[in-house]
Coordinates of C-alpha atoms in Angstrom, one line a residue:
Chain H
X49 CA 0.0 0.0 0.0
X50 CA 1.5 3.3 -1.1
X51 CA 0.2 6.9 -0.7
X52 CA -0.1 10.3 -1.6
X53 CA 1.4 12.6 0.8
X54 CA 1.9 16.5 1.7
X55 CA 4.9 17.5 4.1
X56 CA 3.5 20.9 5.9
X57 CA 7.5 21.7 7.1
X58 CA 10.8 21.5 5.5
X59 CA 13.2 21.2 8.6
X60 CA 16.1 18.2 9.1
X61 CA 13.2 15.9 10.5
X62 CA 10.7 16.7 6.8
X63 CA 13.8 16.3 4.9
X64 CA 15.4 12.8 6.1
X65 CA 11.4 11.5 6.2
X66 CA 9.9 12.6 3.3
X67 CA 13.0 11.2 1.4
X68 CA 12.7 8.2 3.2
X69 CA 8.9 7.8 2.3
X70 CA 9.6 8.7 -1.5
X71 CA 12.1 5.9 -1.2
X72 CA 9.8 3.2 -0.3
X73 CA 7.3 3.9 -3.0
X74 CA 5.1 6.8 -1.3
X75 CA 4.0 10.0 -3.8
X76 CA 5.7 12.8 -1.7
X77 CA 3.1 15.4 -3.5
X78 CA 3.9 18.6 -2.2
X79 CA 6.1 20.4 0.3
X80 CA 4.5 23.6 2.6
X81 CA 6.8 25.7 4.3
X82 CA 6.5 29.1 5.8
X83 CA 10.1 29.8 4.2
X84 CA 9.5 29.4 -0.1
X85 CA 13.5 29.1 -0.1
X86 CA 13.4 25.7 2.4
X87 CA 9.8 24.7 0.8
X88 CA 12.0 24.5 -2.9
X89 CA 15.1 23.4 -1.6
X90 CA 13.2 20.2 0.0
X91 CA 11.2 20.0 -3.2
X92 CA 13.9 20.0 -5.6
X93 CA 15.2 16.6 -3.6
X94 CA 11.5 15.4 -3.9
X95 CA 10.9 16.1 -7.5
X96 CA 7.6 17.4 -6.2
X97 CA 5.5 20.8 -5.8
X98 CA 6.1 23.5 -3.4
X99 CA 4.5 26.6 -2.0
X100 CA 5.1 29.0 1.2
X101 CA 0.7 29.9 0.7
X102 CA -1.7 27.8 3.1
X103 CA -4.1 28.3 0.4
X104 CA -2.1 26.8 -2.2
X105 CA -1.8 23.6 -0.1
X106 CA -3.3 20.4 -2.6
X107 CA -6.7 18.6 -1.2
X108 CA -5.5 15.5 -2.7
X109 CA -3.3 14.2 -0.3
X110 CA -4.2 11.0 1.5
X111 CA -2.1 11.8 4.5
X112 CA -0.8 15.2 5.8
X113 CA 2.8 15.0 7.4
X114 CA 3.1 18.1 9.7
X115 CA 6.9 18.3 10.7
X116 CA 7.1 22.2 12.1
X117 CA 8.5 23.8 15.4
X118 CA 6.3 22.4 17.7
X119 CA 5.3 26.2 18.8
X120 CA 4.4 26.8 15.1
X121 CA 1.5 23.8 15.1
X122 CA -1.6 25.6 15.6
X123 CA -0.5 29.1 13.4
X124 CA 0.3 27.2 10.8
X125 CA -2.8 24.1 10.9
X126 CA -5.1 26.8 11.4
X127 CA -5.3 27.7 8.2
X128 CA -5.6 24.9 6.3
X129 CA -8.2 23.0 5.0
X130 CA -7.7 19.4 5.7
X131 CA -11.1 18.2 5.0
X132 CA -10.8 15.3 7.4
X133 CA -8.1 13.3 5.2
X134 CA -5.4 12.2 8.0
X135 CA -3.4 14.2 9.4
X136 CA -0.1 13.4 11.8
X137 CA 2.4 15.0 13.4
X138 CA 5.9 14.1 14.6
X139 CA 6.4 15.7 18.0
X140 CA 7.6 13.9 20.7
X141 CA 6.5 16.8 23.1
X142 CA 3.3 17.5 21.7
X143 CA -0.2 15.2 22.3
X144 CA -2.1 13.7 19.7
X145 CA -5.0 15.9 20.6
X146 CA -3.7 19.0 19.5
X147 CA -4.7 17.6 15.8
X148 CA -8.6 17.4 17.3
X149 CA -9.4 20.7 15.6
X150 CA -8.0 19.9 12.1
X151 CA -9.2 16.7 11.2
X152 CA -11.1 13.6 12.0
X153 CA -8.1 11.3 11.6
X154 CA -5.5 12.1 13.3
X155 CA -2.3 10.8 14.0
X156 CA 1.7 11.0 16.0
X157 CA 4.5 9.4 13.9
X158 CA 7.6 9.8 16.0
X159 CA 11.1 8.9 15.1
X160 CA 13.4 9.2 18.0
X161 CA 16.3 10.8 16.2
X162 CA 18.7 13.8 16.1
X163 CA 18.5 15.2 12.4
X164 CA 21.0 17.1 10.1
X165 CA 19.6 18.2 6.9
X166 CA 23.3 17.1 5.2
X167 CA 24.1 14.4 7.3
X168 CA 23.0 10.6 5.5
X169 CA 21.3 8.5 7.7
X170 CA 19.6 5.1 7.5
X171 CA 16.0 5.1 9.0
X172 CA 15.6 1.2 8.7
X173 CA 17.9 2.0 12.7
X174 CA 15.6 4.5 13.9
X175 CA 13.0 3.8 16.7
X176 CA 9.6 5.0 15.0
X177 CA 6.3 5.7 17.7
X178 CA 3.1 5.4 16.4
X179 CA 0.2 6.7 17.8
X180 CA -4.0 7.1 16.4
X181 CA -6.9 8.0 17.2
X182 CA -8.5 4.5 15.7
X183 CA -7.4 1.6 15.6
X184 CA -7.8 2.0 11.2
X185 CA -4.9 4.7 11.2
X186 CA -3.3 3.6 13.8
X187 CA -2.8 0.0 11.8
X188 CA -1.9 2.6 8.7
X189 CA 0.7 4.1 10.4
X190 CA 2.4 1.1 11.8
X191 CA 2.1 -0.1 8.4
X192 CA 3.5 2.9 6.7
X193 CA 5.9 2.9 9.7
X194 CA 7.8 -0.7 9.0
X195 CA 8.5 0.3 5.3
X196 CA 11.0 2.7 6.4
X197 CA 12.4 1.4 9.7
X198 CA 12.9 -2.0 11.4
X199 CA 11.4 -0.8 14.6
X200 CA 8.1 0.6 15.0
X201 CA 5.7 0.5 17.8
X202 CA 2.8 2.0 19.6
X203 CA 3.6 4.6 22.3
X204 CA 0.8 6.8 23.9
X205 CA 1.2 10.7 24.0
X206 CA 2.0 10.6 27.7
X207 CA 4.7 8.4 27.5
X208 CA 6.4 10.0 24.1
X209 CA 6.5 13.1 26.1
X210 CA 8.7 11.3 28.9
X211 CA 10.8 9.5 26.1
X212 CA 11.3 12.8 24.9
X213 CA 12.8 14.3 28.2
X214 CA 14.9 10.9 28.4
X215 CA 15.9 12.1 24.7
X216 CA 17.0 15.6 26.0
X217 CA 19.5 13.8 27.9
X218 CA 20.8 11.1 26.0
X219 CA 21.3 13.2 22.9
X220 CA 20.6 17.0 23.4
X221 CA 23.1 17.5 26.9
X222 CA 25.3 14.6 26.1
X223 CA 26.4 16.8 23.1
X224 CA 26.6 19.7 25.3
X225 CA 28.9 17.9 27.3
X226 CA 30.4 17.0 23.9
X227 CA 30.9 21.2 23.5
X228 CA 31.9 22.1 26.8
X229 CA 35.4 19.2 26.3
X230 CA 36.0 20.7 23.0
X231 CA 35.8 24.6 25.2
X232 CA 38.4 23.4 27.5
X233 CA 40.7 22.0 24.7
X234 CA 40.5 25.1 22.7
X235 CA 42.1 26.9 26.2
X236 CA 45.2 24.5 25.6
X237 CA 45.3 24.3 21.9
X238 CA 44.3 20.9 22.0
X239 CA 42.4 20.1 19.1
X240 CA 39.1 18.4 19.9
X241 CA 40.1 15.2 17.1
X242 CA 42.0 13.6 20.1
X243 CA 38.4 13.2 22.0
X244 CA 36.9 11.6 19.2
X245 CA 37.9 8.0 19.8
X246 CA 36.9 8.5 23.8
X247 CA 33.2 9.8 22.8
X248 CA 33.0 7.3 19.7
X249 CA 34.3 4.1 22.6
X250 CA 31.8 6.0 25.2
X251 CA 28.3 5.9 23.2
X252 CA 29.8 1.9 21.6
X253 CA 29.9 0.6 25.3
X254 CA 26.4 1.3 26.1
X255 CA 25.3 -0.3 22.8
X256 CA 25.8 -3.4 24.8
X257 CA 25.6 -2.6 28.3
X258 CA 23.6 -0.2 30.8
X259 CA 25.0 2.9 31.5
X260 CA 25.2 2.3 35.0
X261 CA 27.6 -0.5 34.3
X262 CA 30.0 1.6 32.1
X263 CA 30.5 4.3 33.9
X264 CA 34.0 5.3 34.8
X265 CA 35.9 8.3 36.3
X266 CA 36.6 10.1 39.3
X267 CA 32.9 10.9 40.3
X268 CA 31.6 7.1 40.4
X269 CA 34.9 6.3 42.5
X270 CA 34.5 9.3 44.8
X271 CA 38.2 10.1 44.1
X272 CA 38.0 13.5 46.0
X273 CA 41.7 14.5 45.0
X274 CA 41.1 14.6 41.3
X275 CA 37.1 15.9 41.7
X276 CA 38.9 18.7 44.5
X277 CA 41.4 19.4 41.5
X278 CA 39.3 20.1 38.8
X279 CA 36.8 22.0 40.8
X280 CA 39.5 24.7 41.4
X281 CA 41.1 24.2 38.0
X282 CA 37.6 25.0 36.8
X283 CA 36.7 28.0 39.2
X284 CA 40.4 29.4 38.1
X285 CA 39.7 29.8 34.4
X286 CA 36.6 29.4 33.3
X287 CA 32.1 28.5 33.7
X288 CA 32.1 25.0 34.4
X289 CA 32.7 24.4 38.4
X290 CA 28.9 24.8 39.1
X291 CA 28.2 22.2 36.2
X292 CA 31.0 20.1 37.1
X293 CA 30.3 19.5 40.6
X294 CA 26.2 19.4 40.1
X295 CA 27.0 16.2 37.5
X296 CA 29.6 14.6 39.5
X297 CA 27.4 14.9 42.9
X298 CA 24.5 13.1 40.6
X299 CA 26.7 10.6 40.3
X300 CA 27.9 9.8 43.2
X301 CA 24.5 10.1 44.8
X302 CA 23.0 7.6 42.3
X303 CA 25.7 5.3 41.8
X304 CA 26.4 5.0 46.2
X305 CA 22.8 3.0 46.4
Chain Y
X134 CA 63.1 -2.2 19.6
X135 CA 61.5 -4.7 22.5
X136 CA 60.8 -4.2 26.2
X137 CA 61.2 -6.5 29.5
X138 CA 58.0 -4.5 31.0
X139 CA 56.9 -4.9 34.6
X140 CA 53.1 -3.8 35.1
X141 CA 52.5 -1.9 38.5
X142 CA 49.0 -2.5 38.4
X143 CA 46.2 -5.2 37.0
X144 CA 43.3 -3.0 36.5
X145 CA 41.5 -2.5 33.0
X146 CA 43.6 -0.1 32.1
X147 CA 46.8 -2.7 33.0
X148 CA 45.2 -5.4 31.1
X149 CA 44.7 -3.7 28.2
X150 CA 47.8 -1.7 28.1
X151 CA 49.8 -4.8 28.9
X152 CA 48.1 -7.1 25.9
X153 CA 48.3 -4.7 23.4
X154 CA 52.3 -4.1 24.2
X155 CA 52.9 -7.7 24.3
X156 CA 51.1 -8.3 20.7
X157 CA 53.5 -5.8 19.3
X158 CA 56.5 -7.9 20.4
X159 CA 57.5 -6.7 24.0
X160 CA 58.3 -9.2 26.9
X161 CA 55.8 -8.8 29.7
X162 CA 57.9 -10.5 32.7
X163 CA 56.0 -9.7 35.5
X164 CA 52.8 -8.0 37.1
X165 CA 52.1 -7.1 40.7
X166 CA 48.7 -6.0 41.6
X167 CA 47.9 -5.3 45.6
X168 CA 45.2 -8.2 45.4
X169 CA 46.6 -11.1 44.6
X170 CA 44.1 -12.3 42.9
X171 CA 44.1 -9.8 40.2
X172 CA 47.9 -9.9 39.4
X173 CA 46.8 -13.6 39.0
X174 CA 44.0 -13.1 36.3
X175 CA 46.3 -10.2 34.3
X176 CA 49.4 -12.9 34.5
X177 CA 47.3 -15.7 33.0
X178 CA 46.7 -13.6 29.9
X179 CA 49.6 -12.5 29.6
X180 CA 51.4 -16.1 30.7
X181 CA 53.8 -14.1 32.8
X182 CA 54.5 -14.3 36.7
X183 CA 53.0 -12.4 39.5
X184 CA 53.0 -10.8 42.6
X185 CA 51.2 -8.9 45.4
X186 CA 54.4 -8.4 47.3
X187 CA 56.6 -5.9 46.2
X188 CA 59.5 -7.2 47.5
X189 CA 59.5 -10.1 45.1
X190 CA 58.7 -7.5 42.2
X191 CA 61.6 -8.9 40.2
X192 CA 64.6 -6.0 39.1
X193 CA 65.8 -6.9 35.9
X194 CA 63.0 -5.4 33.5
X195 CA 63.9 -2.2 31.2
X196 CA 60.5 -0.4 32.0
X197 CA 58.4 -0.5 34.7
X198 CA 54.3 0.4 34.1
X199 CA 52.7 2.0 36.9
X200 CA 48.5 1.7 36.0
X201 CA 47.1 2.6 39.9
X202 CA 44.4 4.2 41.1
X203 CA 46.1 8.0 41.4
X204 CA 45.9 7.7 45.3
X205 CA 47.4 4.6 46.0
X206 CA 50.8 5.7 43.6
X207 CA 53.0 7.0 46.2
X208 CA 52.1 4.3 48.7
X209 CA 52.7 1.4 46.7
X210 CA 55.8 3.2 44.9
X211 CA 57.6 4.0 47.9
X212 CA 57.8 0.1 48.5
X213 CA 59.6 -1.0 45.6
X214 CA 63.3 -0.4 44.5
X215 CA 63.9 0.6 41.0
X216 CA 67.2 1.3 40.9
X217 CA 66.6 3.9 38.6
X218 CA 65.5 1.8 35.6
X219 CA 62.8 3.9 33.7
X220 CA 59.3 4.4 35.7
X221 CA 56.5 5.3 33.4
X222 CA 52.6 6.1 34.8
X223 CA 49.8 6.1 33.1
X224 CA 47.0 8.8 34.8
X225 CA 45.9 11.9 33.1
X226 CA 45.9 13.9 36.3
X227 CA 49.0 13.4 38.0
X228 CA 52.6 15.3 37.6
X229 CA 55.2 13.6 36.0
X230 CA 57.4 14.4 39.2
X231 CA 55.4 12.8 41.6
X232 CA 57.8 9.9 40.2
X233 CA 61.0 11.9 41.1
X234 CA 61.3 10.4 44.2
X235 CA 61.8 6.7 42.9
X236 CA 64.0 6.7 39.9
X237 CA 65.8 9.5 37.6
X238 CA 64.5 8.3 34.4
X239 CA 60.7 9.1 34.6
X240 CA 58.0 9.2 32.2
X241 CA 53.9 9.3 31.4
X242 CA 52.0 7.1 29.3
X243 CA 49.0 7.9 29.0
X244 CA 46.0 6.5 26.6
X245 CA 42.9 8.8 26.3
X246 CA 40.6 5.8 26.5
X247 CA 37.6 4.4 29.0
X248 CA 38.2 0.4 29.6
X249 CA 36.2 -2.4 31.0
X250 CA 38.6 -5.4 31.6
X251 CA 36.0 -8.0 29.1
X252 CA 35.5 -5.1 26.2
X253 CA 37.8 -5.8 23.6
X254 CA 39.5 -2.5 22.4
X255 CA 41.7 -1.9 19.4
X256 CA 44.7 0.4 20.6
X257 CA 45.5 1.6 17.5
X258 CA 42.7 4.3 17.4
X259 CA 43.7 5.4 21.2
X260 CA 45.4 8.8 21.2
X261 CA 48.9 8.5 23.5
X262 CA 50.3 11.6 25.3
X263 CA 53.8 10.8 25.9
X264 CA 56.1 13.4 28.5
X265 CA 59.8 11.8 29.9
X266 CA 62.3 13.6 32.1
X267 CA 64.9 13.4 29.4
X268 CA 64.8 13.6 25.1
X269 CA 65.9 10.1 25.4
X270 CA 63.5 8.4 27.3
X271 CA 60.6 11.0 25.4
X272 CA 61.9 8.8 22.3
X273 CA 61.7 5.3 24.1
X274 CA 57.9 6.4 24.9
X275 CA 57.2 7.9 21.7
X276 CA 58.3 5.2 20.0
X277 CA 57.7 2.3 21.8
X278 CA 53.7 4.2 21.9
X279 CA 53.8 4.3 18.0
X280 CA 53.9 0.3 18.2
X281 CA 50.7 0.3 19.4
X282 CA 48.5 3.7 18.2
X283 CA 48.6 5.4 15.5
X284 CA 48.3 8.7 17.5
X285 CA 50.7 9.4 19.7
X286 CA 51.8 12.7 20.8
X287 CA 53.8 14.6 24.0
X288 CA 52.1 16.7 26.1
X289 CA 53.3 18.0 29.4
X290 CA 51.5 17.5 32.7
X291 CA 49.5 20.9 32.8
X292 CA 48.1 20.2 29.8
X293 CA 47.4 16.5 30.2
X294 CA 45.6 17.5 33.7
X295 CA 43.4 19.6 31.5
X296 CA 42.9 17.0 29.2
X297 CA 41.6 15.0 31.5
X298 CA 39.0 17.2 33.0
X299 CA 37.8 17.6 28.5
X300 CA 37.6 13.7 29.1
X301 CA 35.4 13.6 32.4
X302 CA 32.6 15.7 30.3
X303 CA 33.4 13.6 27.3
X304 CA 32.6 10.2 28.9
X305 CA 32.0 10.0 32.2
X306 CA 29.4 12.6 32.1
X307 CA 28.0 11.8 29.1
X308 CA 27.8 8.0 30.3
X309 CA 25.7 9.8 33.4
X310 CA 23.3 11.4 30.9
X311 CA 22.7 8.0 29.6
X312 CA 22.2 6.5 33.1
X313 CA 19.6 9.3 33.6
X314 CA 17.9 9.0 30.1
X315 CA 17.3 5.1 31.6
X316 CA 16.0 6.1 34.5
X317 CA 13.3 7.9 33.1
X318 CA 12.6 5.5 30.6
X319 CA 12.0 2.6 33.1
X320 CA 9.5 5.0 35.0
X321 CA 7.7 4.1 31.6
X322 CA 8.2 1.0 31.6
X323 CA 10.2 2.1 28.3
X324 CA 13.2 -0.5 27.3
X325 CA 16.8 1.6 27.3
X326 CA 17.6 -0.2 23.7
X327 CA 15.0 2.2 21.9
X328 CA 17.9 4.9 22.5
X329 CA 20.9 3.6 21.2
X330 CA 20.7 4.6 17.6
X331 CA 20.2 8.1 19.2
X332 CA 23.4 7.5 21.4
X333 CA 25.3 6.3 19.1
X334 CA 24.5 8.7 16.1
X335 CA 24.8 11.4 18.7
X336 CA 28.7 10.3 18.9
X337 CA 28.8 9.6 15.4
X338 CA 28.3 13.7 14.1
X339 CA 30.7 14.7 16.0
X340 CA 33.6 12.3 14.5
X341 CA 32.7 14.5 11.6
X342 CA 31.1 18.1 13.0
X343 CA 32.7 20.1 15.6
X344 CA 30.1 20.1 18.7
X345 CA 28.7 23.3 18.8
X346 CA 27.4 22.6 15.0
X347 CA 25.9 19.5 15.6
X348 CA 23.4 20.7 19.0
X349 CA 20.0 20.0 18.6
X350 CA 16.7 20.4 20.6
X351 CA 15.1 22.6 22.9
X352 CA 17.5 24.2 24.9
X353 CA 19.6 25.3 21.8
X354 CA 16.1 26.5 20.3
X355 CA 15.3 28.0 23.6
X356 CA 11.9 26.6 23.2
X357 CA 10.2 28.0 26.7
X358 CA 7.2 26.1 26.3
X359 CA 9.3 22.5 25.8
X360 CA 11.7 23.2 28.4
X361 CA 9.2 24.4 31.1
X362 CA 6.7 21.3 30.3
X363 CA 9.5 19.0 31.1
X364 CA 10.9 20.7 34.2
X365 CA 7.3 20.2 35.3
X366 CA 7.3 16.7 34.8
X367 CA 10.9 16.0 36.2
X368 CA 10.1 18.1 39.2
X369 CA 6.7 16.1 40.1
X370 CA 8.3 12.6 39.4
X371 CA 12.1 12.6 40.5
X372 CA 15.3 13.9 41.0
X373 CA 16.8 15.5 38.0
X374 CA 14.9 19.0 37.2
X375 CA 17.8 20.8 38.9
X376 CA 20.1 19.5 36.6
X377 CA 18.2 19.7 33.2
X378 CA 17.7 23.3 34.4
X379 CA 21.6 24.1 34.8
X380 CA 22.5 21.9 31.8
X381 CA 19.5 23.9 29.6
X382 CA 20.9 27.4 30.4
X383 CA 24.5 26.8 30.2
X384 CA 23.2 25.6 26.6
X385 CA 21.2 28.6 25.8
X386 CA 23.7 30.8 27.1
X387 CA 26.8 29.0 25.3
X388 CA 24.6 29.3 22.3
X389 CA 23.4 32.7 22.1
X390 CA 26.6 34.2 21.9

């Protein structure tokens, strides 16, 4: 079963999907986006139509991907005319009822994935989270789901939200961390290549194991000498001593149970 | 060039460190560990003797390894002659002089890696920051590290000290995030395994992208809505709302500039 579909957004997530879609025999019919530039540029990859006008959007469409800034949802759905066709979106913080006043189908297709517009990735890896308002669309999306990755499942809006926060985490702050290495490299001239092997090794050993089993370092050993250096190496050049200790108390705290 | 290589030490960084020398053709005579039983399990793999006394650590090796926990150096050191054969340690945080007091040929070894004693580990990816009391032992280390890793450098001990704090927020905070990330997910009843393509494409960008290009989600968007909905929910279920706070801002703020 293929379909015809309509991306409303042109982002990194709209990109990687739509293309993924097209790939496994789906009509990518049209791309919306508030920005014409990002609508073309999206379409060009497509092959397909474009406009930046909600009252250019096509009624044809059997299923309406909406893949915008989650605070730009209702501006933008609000003025278009969906006439009931299904419509889903792929927010892990938002619920499924925010759809309620578009359509009558209404759906959440999630992947849980961090998204580069020029960065290749394979979807068959990524988690996908389905979620429907009937048990028809909801069997759609699954369907539509397995085409394009080799793990898709049902998830309910409360507990996407809370995957989403465990998300945060895992991708969002562990890159941060990520950032704030490469900061105190850059005060040495060390470049940040020599880290790469140590962050590559550090996400590889929890492929396997729980994290609680692979962590290492001063903080889960409560080495105070080293934790008591860096603290005032920290406070003596630079932001991070607050950070620094918060983390290293967290894990101390968790991992002394 | 080949060694006769004591190891001080039978931890995971020991076993490793010792293996991967001996593949490369050096003679691993002896290891002592301070629990018998581990110098045991090391020797075994490496088909070498042992020891957990030091006065029957033997004298006729060219290099002796010391791979300690930081604080127990100087109190196992100070038992041991070395009759000023060359002393090498392998932690990122301590001085090179702290061996001063045991031999006058002194050196650091020290491999920018995390280890667990049953992950298997390929050496020649592992940056090595070499620094020697003397241009002739610096070339013994450098070269005798090149057998092993394609990356080795020298760097003195201010700047290695500094590495290692870069490496703390690398991996062992980053592990930590994980850990978290889990926790929340098992409030769910959510299975950890549905992020590791995140985790691990999280590592992957940045073996290409410098950090600060690759940040994604909320915090980095300084999506309000987002970020206060999900220091709502940490706050009313657990522990860890402080700490997405702190990590949030020091994101925005990094960000903004």
């Amino acid at each position: 079963m293929s379909y015809k579909i309509c991306f409303i957004g042109a982002g990194n997530l709209a990109t990687h999907l739509s293309l993924a879609l097209q790939a496994t025999g789906n009509e990518i019919s049209q791309v919306y986006s508030r920005t014409l530039q990002s609508a073309k540029e999206l379409a060009s990859k497509l092959n397909c139509s474009f406009t930046n006008a909600t009252g250019e959007i096509h009624t044809e469409p059997d299923i309406y991907f909406v893949a915008l800034t989650d605070s730009a949802v209702n501006e933008v759905l609000s003025k278009i005319s969906f006439n009931n066709k299904l419509v889903v979106h792929c927010s892990g913080s938002l619920g499924i009822n925010i759809l309620d006043n578009y359509s009558r189908q209404t759906g959440v297709f999630y992947p849980l994935q961090t998204f580069s517009k020029n960065r290749a990735i394979n979807f068959k890896n990524i988690p996908v989270f389905i979620e429907a308002n009937s048990p028809k669309t909801e069997n759609i999306l699954l369907n539509l789901g397995k085409t394009i990755s080799n793990s898709v499942s049902v998830l309910n809006t409360e507990k996407r939200k809370y995957l989403h926060i465990a998300a945060v985490f895992a991708c969002n702050f562990t890159n941060h961390m990520y950032t704030i290495a490469n900061e105190l490299l850059k005060e040495k001239d060390i470049p940040f290549e020599v880290l790469r092997p140590l962050i590559f090794e550090t996400a590889s050993r929890v492929q396997e194991m729980v994290p609680k089993d692979a962590q290492t370092g001063p903080a889960v050993r409560f080495d105070k000498n080293i934790i008591d250096f860096h603290l005032n190496e920290l406070k003596r050049t630079g932001n991070y001593s607050e950070l620094y200790n918060s983390i290293s108390k967290c894990i101390f705290e968790y991992h002394k149970k």
